mmCIF file of C-alpha atoms in Angstrom:
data_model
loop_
_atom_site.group_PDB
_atom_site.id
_atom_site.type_symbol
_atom_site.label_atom_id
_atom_site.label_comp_id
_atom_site.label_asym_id
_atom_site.label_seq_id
_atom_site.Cartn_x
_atom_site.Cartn_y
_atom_site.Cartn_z
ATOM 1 C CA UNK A 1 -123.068 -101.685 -37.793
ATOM 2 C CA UNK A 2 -123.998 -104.867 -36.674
ATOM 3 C CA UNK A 3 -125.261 -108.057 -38.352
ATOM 4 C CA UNK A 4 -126.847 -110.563 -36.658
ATOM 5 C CA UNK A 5 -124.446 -111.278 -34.279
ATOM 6 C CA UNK A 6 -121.474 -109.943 -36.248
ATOM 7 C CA UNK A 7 -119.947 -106.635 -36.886
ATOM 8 C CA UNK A 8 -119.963 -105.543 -40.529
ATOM 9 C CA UNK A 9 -116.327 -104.055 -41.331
ATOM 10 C CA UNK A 10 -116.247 -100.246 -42.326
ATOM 11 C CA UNK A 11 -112.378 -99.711 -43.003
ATOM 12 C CA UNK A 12 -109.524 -101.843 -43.536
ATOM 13 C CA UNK A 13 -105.858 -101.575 -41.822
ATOM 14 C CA UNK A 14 -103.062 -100.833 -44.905
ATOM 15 C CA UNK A 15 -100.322 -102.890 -42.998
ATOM 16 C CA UNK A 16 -97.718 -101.681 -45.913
ATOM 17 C CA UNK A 17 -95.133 -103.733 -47.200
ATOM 18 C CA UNK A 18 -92.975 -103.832 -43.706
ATOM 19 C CA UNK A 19 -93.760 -103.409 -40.264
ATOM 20 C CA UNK A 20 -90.244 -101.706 -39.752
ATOM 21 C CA UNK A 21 -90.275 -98.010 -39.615
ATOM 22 C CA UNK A 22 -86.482 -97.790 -41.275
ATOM 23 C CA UNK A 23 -88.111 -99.632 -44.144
ATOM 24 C CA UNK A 24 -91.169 -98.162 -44.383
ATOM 25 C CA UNK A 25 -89.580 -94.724 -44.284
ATOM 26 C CA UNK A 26 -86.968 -96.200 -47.451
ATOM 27 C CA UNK A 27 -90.027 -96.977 -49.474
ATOM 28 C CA UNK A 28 -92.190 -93.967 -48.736
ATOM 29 C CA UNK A 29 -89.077 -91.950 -50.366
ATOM 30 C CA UNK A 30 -88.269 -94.374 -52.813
ATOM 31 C CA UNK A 31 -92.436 -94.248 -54.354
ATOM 32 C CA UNK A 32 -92.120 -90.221 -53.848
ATOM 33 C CA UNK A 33 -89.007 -90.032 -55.635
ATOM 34 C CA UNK A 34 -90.507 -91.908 -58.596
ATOM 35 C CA UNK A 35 -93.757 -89.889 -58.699
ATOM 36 C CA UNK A 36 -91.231 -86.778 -58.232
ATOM 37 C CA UNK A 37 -89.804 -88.312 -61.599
ATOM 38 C CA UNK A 38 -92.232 -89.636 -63.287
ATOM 39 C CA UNK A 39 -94.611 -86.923 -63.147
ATOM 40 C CA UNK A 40 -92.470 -84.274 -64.559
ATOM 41 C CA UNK A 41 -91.275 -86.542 -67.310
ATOM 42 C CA UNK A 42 -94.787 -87.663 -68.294
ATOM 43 C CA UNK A 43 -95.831 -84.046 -68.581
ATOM 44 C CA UNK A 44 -92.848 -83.458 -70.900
ATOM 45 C CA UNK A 45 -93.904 -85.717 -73.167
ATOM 46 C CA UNK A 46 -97.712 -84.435 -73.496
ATOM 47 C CA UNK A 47 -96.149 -80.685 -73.766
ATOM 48 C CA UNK A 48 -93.623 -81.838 -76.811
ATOM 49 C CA UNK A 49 -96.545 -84.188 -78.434
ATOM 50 C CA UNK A 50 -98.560 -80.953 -78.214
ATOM 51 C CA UNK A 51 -96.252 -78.392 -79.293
ATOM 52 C CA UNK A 52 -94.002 -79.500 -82.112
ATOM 53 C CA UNK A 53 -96.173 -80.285 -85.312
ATOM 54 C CA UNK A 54 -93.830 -82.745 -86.891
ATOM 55 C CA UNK A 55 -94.785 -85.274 -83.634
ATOM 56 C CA UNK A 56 -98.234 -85.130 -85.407
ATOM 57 C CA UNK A 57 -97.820 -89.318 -85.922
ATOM 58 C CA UNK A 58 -100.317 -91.680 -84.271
ATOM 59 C CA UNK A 59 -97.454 -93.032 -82.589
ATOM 60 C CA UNK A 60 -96.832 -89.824 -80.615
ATOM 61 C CA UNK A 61 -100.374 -89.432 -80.337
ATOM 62 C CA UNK A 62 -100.634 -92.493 -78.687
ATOM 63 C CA UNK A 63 -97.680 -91.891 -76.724
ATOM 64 C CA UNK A 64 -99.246 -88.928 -75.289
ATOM 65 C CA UNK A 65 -102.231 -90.066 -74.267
ATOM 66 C CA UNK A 66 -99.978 -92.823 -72.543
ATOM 67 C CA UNK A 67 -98.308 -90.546 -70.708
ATOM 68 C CA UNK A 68 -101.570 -88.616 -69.763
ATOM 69 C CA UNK A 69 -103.282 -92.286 -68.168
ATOM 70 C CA UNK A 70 -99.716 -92.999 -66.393
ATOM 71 C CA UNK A 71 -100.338 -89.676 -64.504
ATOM 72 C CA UNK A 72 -103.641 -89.936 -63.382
ATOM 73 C CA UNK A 73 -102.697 -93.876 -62.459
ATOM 74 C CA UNK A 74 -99.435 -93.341 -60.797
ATOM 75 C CA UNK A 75 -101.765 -90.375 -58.628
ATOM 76 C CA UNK A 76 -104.264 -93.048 -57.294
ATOM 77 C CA UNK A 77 -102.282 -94.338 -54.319
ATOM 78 C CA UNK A 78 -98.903 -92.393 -53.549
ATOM 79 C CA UNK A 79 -100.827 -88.607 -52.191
ATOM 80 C CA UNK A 80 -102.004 -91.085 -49.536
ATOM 81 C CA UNK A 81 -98.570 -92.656 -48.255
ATOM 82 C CA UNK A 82 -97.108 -89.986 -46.598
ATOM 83 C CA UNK A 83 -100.555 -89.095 -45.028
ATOM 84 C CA UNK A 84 -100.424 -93.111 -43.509
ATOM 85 C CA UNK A 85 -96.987 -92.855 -42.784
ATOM 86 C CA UNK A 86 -96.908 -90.261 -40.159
ATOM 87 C CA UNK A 87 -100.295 -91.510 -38.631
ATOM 88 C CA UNK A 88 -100.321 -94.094 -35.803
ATOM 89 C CA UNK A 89 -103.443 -95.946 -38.035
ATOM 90 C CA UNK A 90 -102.470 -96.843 -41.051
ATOM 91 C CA UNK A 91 -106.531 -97.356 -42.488
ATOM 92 C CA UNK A 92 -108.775 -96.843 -45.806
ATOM 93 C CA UNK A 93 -112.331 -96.635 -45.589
ATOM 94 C CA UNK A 94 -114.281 -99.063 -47.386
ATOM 95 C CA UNK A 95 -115.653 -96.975 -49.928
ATOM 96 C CA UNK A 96 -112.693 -95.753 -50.224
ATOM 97 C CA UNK A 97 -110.986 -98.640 -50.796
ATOM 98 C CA UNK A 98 -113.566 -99.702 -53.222
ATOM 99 C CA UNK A 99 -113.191 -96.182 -55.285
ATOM 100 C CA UNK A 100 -109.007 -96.995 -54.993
ATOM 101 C CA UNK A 101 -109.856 -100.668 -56.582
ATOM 102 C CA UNK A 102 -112.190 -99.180 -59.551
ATOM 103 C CA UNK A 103 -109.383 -96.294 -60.404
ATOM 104 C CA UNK A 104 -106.423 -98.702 -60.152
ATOM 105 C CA UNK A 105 -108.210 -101.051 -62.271
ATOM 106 C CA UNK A 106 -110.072 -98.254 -64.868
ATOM 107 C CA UNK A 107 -106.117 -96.829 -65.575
ATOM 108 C CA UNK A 108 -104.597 -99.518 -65.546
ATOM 109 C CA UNK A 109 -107.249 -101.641 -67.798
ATOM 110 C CA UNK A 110 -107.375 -98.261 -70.221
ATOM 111 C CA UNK A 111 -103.227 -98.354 -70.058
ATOM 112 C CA UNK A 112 -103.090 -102.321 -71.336
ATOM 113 C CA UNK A 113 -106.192 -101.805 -73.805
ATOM 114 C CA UNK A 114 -104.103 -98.623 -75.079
ATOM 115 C CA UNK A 115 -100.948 -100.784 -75.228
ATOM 116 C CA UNK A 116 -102.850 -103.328 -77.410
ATOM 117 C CA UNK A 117 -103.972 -99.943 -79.432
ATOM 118 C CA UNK A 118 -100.194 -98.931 -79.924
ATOM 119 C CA UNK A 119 -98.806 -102.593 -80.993
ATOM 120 C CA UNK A 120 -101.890 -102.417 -83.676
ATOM 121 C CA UNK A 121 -99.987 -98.760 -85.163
ATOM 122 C CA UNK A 122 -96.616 -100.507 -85.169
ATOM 123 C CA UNK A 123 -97.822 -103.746 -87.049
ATOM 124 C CA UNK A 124 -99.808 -101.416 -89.472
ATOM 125 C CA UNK A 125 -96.295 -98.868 -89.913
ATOM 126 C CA UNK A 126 -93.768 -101.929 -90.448
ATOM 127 C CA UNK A 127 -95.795 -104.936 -92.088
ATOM 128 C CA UNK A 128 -98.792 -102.756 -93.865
ATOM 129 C CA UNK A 129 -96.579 -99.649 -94.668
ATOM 130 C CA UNK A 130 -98.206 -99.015 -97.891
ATOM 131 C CA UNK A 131 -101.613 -99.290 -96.300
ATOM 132 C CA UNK A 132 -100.628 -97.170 -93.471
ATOM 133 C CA UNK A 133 -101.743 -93.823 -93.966
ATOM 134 C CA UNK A 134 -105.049 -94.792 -95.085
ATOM 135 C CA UNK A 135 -105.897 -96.807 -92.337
ATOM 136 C CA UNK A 136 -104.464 -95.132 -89.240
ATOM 137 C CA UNK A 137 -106.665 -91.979 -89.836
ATOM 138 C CA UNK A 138 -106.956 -89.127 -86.832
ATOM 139 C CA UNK A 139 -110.499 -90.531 -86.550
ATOM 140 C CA UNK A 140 -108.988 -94.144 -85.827
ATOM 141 C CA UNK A 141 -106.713 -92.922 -83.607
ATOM 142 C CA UNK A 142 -109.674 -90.783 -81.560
ATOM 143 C CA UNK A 143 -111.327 -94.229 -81.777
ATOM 144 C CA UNK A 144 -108.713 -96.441 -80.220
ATOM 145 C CA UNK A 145 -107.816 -94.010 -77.888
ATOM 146 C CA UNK A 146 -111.724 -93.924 -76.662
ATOM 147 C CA UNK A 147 -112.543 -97.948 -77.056
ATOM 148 C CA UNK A 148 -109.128 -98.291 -74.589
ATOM 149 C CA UNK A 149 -110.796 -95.544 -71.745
ATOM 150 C CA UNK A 150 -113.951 -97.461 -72.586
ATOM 151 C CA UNK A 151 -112.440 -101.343 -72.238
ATOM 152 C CA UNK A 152 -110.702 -99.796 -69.051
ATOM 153 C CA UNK A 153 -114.084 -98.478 -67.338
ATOM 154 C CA UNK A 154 -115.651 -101.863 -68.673
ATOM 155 C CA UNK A 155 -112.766 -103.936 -66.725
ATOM 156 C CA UNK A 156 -112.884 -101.561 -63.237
ATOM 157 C CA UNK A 157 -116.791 -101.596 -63.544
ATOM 158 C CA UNK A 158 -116.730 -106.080 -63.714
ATOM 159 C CA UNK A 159 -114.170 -105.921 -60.721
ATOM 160 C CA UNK A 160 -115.351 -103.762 -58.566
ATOM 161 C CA UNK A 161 -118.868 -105.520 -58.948
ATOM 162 C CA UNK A 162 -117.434 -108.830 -57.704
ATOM 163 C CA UNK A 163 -116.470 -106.849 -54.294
ATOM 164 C CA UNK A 164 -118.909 -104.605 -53.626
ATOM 165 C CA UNK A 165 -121.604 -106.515 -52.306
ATOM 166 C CA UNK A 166 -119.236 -108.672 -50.300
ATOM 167 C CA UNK A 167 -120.044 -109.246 -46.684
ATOM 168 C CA UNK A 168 -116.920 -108.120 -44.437
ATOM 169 C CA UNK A 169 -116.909 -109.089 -40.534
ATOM 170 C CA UNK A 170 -112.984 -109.444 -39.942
ATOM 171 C CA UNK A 171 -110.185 -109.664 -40.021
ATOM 172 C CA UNK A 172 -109.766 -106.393 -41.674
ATOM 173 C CA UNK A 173 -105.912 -105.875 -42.609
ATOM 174 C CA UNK A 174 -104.646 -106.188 -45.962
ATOM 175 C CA UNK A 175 -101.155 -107.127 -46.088
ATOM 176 C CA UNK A 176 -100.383 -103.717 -48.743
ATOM 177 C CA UNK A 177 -100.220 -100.529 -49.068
ATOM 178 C CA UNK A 178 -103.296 -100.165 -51.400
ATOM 179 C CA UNK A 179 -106.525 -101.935 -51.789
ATOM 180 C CA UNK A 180 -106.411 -105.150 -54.279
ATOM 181 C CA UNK A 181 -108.662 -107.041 -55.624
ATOM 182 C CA UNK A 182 -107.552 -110.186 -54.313
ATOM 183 C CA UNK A 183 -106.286 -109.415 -51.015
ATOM 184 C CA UNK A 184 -110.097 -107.519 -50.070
ATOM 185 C CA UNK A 185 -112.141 -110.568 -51.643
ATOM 186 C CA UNK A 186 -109.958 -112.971 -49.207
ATOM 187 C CA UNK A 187 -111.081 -110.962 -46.153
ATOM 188 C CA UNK A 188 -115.069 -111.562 -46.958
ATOM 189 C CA UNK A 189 -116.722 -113.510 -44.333
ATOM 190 C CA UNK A 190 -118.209 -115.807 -47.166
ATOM 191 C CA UNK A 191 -117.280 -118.536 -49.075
ATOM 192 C CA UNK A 192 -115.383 -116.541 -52.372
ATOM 193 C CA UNK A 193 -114.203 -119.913 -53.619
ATOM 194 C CA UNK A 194 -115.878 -119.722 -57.003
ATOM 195 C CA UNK A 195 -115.544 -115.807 -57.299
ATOM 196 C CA UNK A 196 -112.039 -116.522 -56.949
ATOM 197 C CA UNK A 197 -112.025 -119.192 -59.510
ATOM 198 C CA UNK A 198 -113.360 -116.960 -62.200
ATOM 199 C CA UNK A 199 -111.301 -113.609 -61.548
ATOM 200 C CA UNK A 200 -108.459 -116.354 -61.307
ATOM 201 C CA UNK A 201 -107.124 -115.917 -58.043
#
């Protein structure tokens, strides 16, 4: 597409964390082997959370619901590394790397925010523990659980904001294997000097 007398970028070139195929093919196994693991593991947890009624604690609660975002966050990039490595262009549409930047962002915002939820239990369990049952109700729990999705989407929605509207005319490669925030706002063909004062590049 062109503009004005430039031409407005439509994908972007994943040049991965090495250019050397040895490496590259390490790390590809290396990130499969941990999804491999963590995947399994993470589903474990859910199923035991789920099925034994004495893990009926917020804290297992919470865990669970842990284990469910680390699935869905650890699925974002890795189904689309062996797909890049055995093709001769490594490349990510922009809308596609702008729906990789709001998912890595959502989980990962709803995964700290969740975090924050879990510390909030433990204070409550060893400095409150007489207060602890009352407080840390099922419906508390549902609550935290939702505000942390909620603070997530929030987070994803602010970021992806400051880079959608960006004006892209080369160069095009970002020096990962996923989109990022601040590698794709360095690539505009604009000054980003205040955007990337307040995102705190």
């Amino acid at each position: 597409m062109e503009t004005g007398n430039k031409t407005e970028v439509t994908e972007f070139v994943l040049l991965r964390l090495s250019q050397t195929h040895e490496v590259q093919l390490f790390l590809l196994f290396f990130f499969l082997l941990f999804y491999v693991i963590v995947l399994p593991v993470n589903i474990l947890i859910i199923l035991t959370v789920r099925g034994d009624p004495q893990l009926e604690s917020p804290m297992y609660f919470f865990l669970a619901n842990l284990a469910f975002l680390d699935i869905c966050f650890c699925s974002i990039t890795p189904p689309k590394m062996p797909a890049d490595f055995f093709s001769q262009q490594k490349t990510i549409s922009s809308r596609s790397c702008i729906a990789q930047l709001f998912f890595l962002h959502f989980l990962g915002g709803a995964e700290i925010f969740l975090i924050i939820a879990m510390a909030f239990d433990r204070y409550m369990a060893i400095c409150k523990p007489l207060h602890y049952a009352t407080v840390m109700r099922k419906m508390l729990c549902w609550v935290l659980v939702e505000t942390a999705w909620a603070g997530g989407f929030t987070h994803s929605v602010i970021q992806v904001a400051f880079v959608v509207h960006l004006p892209f005319c080369g160069p095009n490669e970002l020096d990962n294997f996923s989109c990022d925030v601040t590698q794709v706002i360095k690539l505009a063909c604009t000054n980003t000097y205040i955007l990337e004062f307040i995102i705190g590049l």
